[in-house]
PDB file of C-alpha atoms in Angstrom:
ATOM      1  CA  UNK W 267       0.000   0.000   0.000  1.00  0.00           C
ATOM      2  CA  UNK W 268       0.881   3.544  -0.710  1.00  0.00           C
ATOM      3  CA  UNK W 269       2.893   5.305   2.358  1.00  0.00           C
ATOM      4  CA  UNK W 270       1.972   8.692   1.302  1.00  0.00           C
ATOM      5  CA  UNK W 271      -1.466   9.531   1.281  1.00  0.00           C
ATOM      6  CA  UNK W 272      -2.815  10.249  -2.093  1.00  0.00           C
ATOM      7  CA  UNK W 273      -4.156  13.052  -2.215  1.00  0.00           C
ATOM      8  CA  UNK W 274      -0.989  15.013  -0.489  1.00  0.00           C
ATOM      9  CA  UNK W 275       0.685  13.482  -3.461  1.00  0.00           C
ATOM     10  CA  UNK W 276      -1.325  14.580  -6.262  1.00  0.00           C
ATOM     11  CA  UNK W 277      -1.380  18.173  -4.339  1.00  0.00           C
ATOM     12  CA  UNK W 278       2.042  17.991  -4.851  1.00  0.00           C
ATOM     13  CA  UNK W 279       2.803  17.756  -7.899  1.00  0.00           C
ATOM     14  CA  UNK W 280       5.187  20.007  -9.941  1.00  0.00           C
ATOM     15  CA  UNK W 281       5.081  21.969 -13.118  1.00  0.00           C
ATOM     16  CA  UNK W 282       8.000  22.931 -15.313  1.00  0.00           C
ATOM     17  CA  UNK W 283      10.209  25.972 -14.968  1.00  0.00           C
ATOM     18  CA  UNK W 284       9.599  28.918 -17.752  1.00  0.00           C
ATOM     19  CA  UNK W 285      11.868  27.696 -20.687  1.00  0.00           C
ATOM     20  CA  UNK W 286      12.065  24.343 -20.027  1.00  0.00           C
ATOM     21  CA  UNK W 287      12.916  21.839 -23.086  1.00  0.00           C
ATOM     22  CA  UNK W 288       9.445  21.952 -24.656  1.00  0.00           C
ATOM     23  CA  UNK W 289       8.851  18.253 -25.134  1.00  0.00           C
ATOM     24  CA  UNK W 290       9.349  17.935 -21.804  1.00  0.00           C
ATOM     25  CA  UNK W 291       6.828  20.121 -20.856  1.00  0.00           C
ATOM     26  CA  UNK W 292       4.771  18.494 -23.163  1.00  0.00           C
ATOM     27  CA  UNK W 293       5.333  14.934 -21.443  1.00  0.00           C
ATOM     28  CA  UNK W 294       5.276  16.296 -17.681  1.00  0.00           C
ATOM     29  CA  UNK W 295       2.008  17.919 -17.983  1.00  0.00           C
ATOM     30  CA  UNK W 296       0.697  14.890 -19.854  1.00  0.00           C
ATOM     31  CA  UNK W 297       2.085  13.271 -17.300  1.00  0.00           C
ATOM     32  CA  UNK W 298       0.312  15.494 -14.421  1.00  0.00           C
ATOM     33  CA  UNK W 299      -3.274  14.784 -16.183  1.00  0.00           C
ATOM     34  CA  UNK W 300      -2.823  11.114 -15.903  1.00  0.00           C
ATOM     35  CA  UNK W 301      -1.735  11.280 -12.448  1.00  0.00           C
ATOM     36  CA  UNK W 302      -4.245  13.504 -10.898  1.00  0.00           C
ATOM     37  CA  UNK W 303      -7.413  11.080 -13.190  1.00  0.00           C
ATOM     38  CA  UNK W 304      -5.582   7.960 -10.932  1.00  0.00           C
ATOM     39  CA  UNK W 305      -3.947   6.464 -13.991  1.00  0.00           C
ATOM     40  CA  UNK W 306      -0.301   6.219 -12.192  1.00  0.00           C
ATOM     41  CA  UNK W 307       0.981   3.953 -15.354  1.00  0.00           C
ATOM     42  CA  UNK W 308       0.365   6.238 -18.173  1.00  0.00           C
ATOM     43  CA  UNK W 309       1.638   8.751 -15.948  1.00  0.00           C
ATOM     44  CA  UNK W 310       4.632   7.282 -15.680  1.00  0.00           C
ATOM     45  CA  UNK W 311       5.072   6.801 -18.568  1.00  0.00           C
ATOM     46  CA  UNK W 312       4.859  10.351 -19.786  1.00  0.00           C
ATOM     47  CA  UNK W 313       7.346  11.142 -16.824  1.00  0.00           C
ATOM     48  CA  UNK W 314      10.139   8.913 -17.997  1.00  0.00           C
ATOM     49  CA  UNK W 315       9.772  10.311 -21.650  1.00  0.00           C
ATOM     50  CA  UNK W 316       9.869  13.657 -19.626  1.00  0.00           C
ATOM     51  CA  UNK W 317      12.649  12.813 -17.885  1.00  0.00           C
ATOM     52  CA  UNK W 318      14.589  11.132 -20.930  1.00  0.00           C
ATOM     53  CA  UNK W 319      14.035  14.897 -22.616  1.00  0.00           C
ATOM     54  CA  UNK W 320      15.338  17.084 -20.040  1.00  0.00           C
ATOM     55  CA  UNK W 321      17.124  14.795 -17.563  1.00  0.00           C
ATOM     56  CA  UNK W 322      18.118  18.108 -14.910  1.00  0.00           C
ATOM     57  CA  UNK W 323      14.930  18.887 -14.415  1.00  0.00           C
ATOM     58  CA  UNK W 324      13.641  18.413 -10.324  1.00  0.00           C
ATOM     59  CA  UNK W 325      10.255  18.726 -11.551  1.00  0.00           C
ATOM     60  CA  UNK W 326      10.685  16.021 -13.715  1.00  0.00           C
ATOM     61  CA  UNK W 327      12.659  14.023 -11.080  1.00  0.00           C
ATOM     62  CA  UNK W 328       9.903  15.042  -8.384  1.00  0.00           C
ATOM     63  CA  UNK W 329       7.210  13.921 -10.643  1.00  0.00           C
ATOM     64  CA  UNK W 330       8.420  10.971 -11.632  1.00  0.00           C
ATOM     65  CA  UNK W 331       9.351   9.726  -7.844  1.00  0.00           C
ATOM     66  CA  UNK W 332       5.864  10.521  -7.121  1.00  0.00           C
ATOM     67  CA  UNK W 333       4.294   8.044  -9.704  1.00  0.00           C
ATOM     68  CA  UNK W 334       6.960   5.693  -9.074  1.00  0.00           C
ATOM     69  CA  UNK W 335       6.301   5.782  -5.543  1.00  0.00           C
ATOM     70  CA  UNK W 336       2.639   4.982  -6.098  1.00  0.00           C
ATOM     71  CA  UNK W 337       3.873   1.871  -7.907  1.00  0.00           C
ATOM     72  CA  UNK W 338       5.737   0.656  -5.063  1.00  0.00           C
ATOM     73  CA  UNK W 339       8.998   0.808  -6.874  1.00  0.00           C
ATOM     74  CA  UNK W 340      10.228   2.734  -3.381  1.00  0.00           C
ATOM     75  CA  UNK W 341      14.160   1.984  -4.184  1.00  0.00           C
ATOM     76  CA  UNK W 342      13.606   3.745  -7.602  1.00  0.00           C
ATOM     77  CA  UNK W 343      11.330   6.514  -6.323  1.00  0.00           C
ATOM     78  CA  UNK W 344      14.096   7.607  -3.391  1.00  0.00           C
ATOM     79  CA  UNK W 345      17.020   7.969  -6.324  1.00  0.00           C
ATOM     80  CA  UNK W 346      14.269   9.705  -8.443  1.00  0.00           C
ATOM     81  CA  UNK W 347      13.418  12.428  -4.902  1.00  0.00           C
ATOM     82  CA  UNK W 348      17.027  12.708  -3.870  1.00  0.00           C
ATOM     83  CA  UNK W 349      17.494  13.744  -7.920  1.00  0.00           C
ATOM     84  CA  UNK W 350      14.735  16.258  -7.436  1.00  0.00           C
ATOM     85  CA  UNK W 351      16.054  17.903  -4.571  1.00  0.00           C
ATOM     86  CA  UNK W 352      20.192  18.186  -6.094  1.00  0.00           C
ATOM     87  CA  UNK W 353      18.314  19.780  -9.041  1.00  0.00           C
ATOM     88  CA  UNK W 354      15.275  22.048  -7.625  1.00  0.00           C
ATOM     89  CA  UNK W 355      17.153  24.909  -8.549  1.00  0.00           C
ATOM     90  CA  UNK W 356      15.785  26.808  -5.541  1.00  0.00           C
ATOM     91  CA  UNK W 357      12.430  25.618  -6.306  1.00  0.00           C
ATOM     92  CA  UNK W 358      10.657  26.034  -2.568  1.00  0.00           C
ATOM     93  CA  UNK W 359       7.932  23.264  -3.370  1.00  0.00           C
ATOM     94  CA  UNK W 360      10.406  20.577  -3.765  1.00  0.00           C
ATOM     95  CA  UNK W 361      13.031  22.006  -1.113  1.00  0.00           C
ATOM     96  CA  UNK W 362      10.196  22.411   1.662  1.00  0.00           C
ATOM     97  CA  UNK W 363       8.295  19.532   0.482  1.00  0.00           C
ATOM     98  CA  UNK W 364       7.146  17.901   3.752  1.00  0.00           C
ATOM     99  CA  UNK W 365       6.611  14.638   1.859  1.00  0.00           C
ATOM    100  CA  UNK W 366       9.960  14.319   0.026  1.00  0.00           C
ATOM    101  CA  UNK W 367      11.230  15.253   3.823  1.00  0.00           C
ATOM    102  CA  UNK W 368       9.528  12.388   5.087  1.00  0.00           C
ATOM    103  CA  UNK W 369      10.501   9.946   2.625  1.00  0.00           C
ATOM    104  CA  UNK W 370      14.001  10.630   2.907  1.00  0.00           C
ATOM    105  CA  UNK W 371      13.979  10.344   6.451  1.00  0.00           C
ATOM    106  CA  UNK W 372      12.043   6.697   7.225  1.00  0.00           C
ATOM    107  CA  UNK W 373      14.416   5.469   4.418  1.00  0.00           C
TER     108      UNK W 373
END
């Protein structure tokens, strides 16, 4: 079962910096649809092809963790969180993020 509750996950979600690679925008926000309608596959899907476009993204990274996470790939989902946070760029919502926080933490 899912450590983090749901709904504090899809809350969480990130969008894309201004400028970012635009086929990675594409994918992420793809990839945000599918997550928030509960289809956690097709979401990761569209994160990985995300990812594989603009691999220094956090948002990306953050994004992707998230659906992992809800896969139970937890081992994947930590590398894909501690990614996010080397590469938030200052971004507060990943930095502060009380769930990447408690994630890290417990594991």
């Amino acid at each position: 079962m899912n450590d983090a509750p749901r709904g504090t996950s899809l809350n969480r979600r990130e969008l894309l910096r201004v400028g970012a690679e635009p086929s990675a925008k594409m994918r992420n926000d793809e990839g945000i649809k599918h997550f928030k309608a509960g289809r956690n596959y097709d979401a990761l899907l569209q994160f990985n092809q995300a990812n594989l476009a603009d691999p220094t993204s956090g948002e990306i990274h953050f994004n992707l963790g998230l659906a992992l996470w809800n896969e139970n790939k937890k081992e994947r989902a930590i590398k894909h969180f501690k990614q996010a946070k080397k590469l938030a760029r200052g971004n507060p919502k990943i930095l502060q993020s009380k769930l990447i926080k408690k994630i890290l933490e417990e594991n």
